[in-house]
mmCIF file of C-alpha atoms and ligand atoms in Angstrom:
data_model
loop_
_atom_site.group_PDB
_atom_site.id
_atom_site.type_symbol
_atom_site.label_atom_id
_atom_site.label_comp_id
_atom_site.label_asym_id
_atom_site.label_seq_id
_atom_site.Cartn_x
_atom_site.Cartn_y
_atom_site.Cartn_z
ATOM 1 C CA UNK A 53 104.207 115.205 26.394
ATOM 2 C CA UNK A 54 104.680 117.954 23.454
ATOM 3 C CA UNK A 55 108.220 118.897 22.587
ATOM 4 C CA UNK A 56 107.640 122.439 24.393
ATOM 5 C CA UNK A 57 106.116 120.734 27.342
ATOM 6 C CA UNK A 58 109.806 118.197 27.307
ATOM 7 C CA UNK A 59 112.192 121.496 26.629
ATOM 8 C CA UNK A 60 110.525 123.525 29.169
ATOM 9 C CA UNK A 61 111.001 120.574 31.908
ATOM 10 C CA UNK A 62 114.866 120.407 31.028
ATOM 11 C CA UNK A 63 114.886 124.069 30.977
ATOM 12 C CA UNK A 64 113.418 124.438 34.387
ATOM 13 C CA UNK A 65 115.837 121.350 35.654
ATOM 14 C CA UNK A 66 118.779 123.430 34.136
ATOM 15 C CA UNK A 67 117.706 126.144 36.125
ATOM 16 C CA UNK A 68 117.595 124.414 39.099
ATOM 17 C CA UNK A 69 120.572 123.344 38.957
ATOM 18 C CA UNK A 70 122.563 126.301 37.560
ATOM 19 C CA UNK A 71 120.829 129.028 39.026
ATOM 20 C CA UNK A 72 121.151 130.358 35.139
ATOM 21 C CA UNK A 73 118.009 132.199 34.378
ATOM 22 C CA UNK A 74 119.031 135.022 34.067
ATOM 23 C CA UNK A 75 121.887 135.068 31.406
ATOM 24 C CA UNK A 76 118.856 133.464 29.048
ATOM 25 C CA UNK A 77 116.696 136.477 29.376
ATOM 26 C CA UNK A 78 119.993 138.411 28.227
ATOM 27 C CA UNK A 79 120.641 135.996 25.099
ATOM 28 C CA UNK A 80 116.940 136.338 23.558
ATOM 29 C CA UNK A 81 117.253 140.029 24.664
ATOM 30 C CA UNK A 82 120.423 140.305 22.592
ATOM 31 C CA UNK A 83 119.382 137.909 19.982
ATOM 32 C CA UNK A 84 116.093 139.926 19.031
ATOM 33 C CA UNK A 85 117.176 143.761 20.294
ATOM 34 C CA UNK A 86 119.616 144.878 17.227
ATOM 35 C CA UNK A 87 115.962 144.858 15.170
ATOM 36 C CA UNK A 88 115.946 148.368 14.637
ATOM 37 C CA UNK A 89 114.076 151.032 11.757
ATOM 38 C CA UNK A 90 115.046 154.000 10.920
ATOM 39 C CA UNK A 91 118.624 154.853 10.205
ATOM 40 C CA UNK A 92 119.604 151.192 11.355
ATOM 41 C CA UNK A 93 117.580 148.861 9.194
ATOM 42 C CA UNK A 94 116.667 144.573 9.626
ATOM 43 C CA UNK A 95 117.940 142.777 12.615
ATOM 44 C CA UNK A 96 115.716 139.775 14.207
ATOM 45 C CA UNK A 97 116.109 136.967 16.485
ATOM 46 C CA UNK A 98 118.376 134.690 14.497
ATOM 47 C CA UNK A 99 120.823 133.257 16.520
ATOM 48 C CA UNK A 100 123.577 134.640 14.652
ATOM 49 C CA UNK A 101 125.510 135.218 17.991
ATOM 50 C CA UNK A 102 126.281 131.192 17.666
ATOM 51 C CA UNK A 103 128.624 131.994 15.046
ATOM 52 C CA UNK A 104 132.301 133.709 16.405
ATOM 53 C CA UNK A 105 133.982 134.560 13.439
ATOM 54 C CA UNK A 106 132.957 137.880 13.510
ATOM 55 C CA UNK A 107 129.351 139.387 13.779
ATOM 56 C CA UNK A 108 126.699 139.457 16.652
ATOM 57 C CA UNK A 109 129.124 136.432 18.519
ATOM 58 C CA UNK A 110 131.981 138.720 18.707
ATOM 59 C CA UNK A 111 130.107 142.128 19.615
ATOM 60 C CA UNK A 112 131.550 143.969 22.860
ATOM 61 C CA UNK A 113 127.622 143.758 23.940
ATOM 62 C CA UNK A 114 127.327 140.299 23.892
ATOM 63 C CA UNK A 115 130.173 139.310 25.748
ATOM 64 C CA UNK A 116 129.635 136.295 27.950
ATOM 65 C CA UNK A 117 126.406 135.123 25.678
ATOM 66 C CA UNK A 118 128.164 132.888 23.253
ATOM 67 C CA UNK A 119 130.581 131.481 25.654
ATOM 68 C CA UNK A 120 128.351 131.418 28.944
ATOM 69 C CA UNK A 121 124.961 131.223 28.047
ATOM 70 C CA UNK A 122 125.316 128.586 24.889
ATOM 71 C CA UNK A 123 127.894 126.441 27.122
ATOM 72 C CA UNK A 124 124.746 125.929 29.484
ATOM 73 C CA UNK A 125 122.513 125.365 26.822
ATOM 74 C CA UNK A 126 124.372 122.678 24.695
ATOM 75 C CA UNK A 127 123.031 119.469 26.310
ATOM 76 C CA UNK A 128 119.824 121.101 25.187
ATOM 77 C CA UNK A 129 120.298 122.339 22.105
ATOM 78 C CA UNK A 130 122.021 118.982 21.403
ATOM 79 C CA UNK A 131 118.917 117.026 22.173
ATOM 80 C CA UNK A 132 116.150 119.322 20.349
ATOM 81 C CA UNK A 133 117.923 121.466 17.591
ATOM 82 C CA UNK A 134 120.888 119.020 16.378
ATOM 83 C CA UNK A 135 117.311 116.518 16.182
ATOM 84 C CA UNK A 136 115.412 119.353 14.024
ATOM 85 C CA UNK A 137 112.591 119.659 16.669
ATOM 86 C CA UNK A 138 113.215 123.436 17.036
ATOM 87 C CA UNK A 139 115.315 126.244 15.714
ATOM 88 C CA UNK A 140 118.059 127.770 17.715
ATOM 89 C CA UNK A 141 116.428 131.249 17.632
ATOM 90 C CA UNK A 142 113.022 129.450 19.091
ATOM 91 C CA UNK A 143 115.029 127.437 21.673
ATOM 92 C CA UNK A 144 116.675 130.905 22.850
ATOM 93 C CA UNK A 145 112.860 132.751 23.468
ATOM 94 C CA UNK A 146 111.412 129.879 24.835
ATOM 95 C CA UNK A 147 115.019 129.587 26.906
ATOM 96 C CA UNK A 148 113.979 133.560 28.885
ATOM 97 C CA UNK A 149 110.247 133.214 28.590
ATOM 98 C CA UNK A 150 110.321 129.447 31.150
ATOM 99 C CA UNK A 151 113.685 131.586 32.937
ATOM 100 C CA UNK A 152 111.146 134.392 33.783
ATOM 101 C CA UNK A 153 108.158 132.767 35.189
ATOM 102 C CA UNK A 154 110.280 130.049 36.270
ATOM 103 C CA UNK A 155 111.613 132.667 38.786
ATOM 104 C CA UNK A 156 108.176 134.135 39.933
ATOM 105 C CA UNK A 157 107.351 136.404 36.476
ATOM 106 C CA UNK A 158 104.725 136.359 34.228
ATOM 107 C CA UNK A 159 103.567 133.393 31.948
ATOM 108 C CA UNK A 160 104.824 134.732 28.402
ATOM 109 C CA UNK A 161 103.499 133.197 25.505
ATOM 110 C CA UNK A 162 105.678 131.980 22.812
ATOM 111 C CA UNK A 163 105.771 131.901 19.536
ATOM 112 C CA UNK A 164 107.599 130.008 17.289
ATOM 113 C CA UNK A 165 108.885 129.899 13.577
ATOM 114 C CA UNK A 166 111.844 131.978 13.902
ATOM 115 C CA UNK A 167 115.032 130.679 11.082
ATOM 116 C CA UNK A 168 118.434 130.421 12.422
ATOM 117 C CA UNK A 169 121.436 132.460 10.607
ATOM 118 C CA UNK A 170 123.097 130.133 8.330
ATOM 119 C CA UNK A 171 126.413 132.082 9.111
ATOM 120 C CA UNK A 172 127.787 135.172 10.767
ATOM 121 C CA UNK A 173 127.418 137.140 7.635
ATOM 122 C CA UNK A 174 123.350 136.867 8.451
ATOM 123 C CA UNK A 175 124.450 139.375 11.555
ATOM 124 C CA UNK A 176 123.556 142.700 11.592
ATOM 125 C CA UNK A 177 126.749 145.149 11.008
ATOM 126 C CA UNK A 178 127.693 146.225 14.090
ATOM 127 C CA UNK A 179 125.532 146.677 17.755
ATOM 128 C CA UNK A 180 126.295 150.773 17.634
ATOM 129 C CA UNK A 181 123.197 151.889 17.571
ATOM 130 C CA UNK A 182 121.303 148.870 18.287
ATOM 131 C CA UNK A 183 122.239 147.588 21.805
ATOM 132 C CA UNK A 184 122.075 149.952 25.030
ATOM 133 C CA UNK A 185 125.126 150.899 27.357
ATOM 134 C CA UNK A 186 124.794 151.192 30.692
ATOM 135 C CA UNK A 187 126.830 154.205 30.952
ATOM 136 C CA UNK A 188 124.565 156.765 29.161
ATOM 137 C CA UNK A 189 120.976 158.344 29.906
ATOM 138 C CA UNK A 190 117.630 159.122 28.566
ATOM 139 C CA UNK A 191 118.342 160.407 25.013
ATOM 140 C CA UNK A 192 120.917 157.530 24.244
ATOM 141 C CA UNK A 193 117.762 154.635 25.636
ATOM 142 C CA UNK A 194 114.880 156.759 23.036
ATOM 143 C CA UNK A 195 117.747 156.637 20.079
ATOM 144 C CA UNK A 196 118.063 152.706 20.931
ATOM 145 C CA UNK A 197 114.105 151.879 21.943
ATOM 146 C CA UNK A 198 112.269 154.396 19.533
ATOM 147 C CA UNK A 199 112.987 152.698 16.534
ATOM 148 C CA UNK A 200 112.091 149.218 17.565
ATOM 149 C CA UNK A 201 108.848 151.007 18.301
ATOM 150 C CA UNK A 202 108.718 150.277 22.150
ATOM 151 C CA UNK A 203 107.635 153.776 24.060
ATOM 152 C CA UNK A 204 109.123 155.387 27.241
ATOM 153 C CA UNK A 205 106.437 153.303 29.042
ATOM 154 C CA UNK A 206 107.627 150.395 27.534
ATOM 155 C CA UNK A 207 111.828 150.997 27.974
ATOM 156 C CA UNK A 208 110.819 151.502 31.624
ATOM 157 C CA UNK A 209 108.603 148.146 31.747
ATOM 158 C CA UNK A 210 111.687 146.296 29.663
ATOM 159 C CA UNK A 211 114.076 147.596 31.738
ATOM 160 C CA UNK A 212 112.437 146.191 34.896
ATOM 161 C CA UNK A 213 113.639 142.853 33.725
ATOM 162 C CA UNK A 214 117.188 143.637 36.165
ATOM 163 C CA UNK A 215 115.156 142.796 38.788
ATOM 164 C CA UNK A 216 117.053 139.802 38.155
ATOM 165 C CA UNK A 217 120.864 138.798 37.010
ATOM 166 C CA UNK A 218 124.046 140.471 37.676
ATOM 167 C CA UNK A 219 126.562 142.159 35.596
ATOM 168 C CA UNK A 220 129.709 140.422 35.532
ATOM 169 C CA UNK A 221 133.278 142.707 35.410
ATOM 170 C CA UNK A 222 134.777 140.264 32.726
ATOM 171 C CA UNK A 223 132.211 140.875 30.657
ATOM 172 C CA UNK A 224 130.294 144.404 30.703
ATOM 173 C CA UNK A 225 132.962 145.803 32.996
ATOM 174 C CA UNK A 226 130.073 146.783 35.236
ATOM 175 C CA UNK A 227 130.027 144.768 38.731
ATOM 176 C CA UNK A 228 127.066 143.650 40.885
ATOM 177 C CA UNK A 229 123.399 142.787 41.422
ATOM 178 C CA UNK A 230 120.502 145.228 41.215
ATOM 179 C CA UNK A 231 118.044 143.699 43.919
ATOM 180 C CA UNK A 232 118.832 141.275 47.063
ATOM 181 C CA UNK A 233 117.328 138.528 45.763
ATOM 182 C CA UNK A 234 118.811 138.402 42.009
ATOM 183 C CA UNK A 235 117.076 135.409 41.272
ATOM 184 C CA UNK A 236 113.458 136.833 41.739
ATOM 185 C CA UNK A 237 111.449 138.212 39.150
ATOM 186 C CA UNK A 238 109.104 140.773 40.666
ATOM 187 C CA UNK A 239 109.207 143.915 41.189
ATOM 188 C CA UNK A 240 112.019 144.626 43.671
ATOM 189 C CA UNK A 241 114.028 146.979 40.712
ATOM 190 C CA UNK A 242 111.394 149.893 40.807
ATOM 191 C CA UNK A 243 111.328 149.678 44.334
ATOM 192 C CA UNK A 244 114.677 149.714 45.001
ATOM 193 C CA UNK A 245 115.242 152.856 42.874
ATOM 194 C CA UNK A 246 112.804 154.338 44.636
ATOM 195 C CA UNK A 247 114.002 154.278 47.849
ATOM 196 C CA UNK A 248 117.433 153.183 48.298
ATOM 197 C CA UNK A 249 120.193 155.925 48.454
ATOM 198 C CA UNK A 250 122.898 155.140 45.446
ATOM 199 C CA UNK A 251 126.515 156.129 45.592
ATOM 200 C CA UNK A 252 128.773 157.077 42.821
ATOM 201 C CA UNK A 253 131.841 154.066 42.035
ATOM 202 C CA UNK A 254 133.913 153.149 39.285
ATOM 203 C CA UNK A 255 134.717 148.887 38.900
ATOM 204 C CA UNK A 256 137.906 147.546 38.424
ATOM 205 C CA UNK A 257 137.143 147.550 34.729
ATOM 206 C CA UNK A 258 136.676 151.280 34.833
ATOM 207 C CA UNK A 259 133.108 151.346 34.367
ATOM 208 C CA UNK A 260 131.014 154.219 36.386
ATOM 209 C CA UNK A 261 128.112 152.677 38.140
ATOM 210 C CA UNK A 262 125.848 153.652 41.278
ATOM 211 C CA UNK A 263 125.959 151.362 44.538
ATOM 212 C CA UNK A 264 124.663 151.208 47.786
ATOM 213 C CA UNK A 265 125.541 150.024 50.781
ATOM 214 C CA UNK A 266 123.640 146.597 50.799
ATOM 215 C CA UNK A 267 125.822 145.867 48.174
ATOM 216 C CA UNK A 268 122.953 146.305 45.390
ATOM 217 C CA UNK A 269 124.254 148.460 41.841
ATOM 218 C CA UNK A 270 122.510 150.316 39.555
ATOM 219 C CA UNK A 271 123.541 151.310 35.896
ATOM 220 C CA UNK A 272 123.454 154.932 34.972
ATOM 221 C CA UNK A 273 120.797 153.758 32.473
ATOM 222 C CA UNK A 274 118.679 152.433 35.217
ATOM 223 C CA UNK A 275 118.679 155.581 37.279
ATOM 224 C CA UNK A 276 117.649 157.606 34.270
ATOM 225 C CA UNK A 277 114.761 156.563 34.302
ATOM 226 C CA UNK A 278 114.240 158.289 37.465
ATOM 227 C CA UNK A 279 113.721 161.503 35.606
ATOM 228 C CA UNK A 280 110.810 162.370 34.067
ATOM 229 C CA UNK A 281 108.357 161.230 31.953
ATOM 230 C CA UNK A 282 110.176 157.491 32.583
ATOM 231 C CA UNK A 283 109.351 158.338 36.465
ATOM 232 C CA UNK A 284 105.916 157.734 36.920
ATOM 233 C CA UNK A 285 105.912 154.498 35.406
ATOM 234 C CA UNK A 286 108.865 153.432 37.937
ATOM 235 C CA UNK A 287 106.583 154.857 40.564
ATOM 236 C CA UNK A 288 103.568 152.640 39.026
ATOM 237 C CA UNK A 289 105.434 149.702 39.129
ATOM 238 C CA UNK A 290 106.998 149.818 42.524
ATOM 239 C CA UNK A 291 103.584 150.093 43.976
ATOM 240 C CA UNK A 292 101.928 147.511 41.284
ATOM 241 C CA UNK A 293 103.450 144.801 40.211
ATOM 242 C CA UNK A 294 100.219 143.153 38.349
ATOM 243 C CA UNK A 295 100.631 146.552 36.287
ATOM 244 C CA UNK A 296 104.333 145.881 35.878
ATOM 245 C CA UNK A 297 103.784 142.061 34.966
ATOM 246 C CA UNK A 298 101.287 143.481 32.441
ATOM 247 C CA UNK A 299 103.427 146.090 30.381
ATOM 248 C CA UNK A 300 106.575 143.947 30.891
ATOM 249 C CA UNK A 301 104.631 140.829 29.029
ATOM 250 C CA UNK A 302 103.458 143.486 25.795
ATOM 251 C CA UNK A 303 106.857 145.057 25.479
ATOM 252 C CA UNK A 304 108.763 141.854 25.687
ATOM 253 C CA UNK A 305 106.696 139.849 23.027
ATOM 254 C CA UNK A 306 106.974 142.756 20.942
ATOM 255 C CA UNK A 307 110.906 142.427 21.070
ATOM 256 C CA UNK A 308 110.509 139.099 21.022
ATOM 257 C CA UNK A 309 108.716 139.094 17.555
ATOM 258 C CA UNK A 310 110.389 141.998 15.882
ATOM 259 C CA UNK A 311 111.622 141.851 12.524
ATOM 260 C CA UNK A 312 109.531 137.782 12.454
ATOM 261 C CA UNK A 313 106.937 136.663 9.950
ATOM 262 C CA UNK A 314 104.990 133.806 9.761
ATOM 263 C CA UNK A 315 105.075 133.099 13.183
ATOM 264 C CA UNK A 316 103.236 130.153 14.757
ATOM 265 C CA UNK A 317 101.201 129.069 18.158
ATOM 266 C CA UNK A 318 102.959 125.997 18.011
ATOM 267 C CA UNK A 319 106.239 124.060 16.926
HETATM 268 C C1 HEM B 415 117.711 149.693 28.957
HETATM 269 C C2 HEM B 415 118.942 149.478 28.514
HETATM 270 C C3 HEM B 415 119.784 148.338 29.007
HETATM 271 C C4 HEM B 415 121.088 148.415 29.355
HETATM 272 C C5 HEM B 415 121.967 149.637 29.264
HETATM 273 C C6 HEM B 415 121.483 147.106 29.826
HETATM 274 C C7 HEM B 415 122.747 146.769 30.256
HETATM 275 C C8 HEM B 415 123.100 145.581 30.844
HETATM 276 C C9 HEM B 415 124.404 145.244 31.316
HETATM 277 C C10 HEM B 415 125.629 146.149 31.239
HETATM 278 C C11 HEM B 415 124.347 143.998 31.850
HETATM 279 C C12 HEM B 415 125.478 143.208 32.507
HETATM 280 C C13 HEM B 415 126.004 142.107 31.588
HETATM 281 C C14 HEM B 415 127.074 141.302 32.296
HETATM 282 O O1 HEM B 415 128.069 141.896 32.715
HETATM 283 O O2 HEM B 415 126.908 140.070 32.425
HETATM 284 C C15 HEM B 415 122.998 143.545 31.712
HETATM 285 C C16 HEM B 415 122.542 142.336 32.183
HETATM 286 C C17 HEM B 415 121.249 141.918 32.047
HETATM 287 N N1 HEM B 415 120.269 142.526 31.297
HETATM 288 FE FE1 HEM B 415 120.314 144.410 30.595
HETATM 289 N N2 HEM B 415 120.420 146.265 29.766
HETATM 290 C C18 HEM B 415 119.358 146.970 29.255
HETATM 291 C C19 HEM B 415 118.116 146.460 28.975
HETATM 292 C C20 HEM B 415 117.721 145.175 29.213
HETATM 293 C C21 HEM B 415 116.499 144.592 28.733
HETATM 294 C C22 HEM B 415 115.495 145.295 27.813
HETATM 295 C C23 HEM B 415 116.448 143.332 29.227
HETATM 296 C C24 HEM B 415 115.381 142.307 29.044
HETATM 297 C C25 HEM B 415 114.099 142.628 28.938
HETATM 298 C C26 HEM B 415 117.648 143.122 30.008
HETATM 299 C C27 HEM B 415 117.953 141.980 30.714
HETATM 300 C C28 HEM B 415 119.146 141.761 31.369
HETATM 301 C C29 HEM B 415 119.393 140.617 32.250
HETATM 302 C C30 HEM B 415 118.389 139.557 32.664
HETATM 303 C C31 HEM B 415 120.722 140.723 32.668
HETATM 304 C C32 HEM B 415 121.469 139.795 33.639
HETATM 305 C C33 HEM B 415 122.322 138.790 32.904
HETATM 306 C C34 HEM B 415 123.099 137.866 33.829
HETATM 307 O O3 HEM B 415 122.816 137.782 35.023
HETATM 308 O O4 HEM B 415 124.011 137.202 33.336
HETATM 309 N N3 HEM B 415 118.409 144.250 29.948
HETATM 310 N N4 HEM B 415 122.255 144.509 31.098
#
């Protein structure tokens, strides 16, 4: 077997066992979304969130990533980065790309070649700016998404990717699951906004969010996208998920890439 073909069976037994999917699409998400252009410059997937001196491990943002998600991935990285076979910033891609068609998504193809930080100093300044929060609407998602070059068709296609996970109060401060089935990647999010009824609530942390009465959430930045031009793409991919799986796959290897050169088909 190739080393990709060996990670991606421990990473699927991992998930089997942990149920932890989810938290890996949120650690390349992190790792590669502070690329920005613009007023924010640099940023790529680096894996400088490894490092909690200061930087990308300690941002607000990333709470739970550095701690949570590298905790589950040590035996791993132990066994294939600590042996040189991969970089950390590889492992982490290939990490959400096997989490999302491991639970039903698309087949993403990866790409590797991507250099690990040497320190935290290699992180970008600060995530204002750079990383989303949940709490704010359409203008504050085109000042994030815009200058990583993803359109409003692609924030709503990225954004579909809460069809699976949960947000954790110790960590965001925001509570809950957005579908019934949190470990299914389809298209249960756009569907769900569609039709379910959300109710205004604040979490213990003292976060405003939207629930309803299946116990399902929705971040205020998820129900933007209710308005328009962001709506007909949630109406698009509530009634077609091929169409979904399509625009979700471009977007995501675009984030996935930004701010990389010289990257390769293979290991
Ligand atoms: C559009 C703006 C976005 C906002 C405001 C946002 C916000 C959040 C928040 C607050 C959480 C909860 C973290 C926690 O408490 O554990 C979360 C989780 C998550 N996010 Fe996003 N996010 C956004 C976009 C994205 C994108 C682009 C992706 C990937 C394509 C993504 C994938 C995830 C996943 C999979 C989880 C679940 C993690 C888990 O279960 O531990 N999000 N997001």
């Amino acid at each position: 077997m190739s080393t990709v073909a060996d990670i991606t069976a421990d990473l699927k037994a991992l998930y089997n066992e942990k149920n932890c999917g989810p938290i890996m699409i949120r650690l390349s998400w992190h790792d590669a979304g502070v690329y920005s252009t613009g007023a924010k410059t640099g940023g790529c997937p680096n894996a400088a969130m490894r490092f909690t001196d200061g930087g990308e491990g300690c941002f607000g943002a990333n709470a739970g990533l550095p701690t949570v998600a590298l905790t589950l991935l040590k035996p791993i990285t132990e066994k294939y980065v600590d042996a040189g076979l991969i970089s950390n910033a590889d492992l982490w891609t290939l990490a959400a790309n096997v989490a999302i068609e491991h639970m039903g998504g698309p087949a993403i193809p990866t790409k590797f070649g991507r250099s690990d930080a040497a320190s935290s100093a290699e992180s970008v300044e600060s995530q204002v700016g750079r990383l989303p929060d949940g709490d704010k609407g359409i203008d504050h998602l085109r000042e994030i998404f815009h200058p990583k070059g993803f359109t409003d068709r692609e924030i709503v296609a990225l954004s579909g990717a809460h069809t699976v996970g949960k947000c954790h109060g110790d960590r965001s401060g925001f509570e809950g699951a957005w579908t019934e089935d949190h470990l299914n990647f389809d298209n249960s999010y756009f569907k769900d906004m569609l039709t379910k009824e959300y109710s205004d609530m604040t979490t213990a942390a003292g976060c405003p969010q939207k629930k309803h009465d299946s116990g399902t959430i929705m971040l205020i930045s998820d129900l933007a996208l209710l308005e328009a031009p962001f709506r007909e793409f949630v109406e698009l991919y509530a009634k077609d998920q091929d169409a979904f799986f399509k625009d979700f796959v471009g977007a995501w290897v675009k984030l996935q890439e930004n701010g990389c050169s010289g990257l390769r088909d293979s290991l």
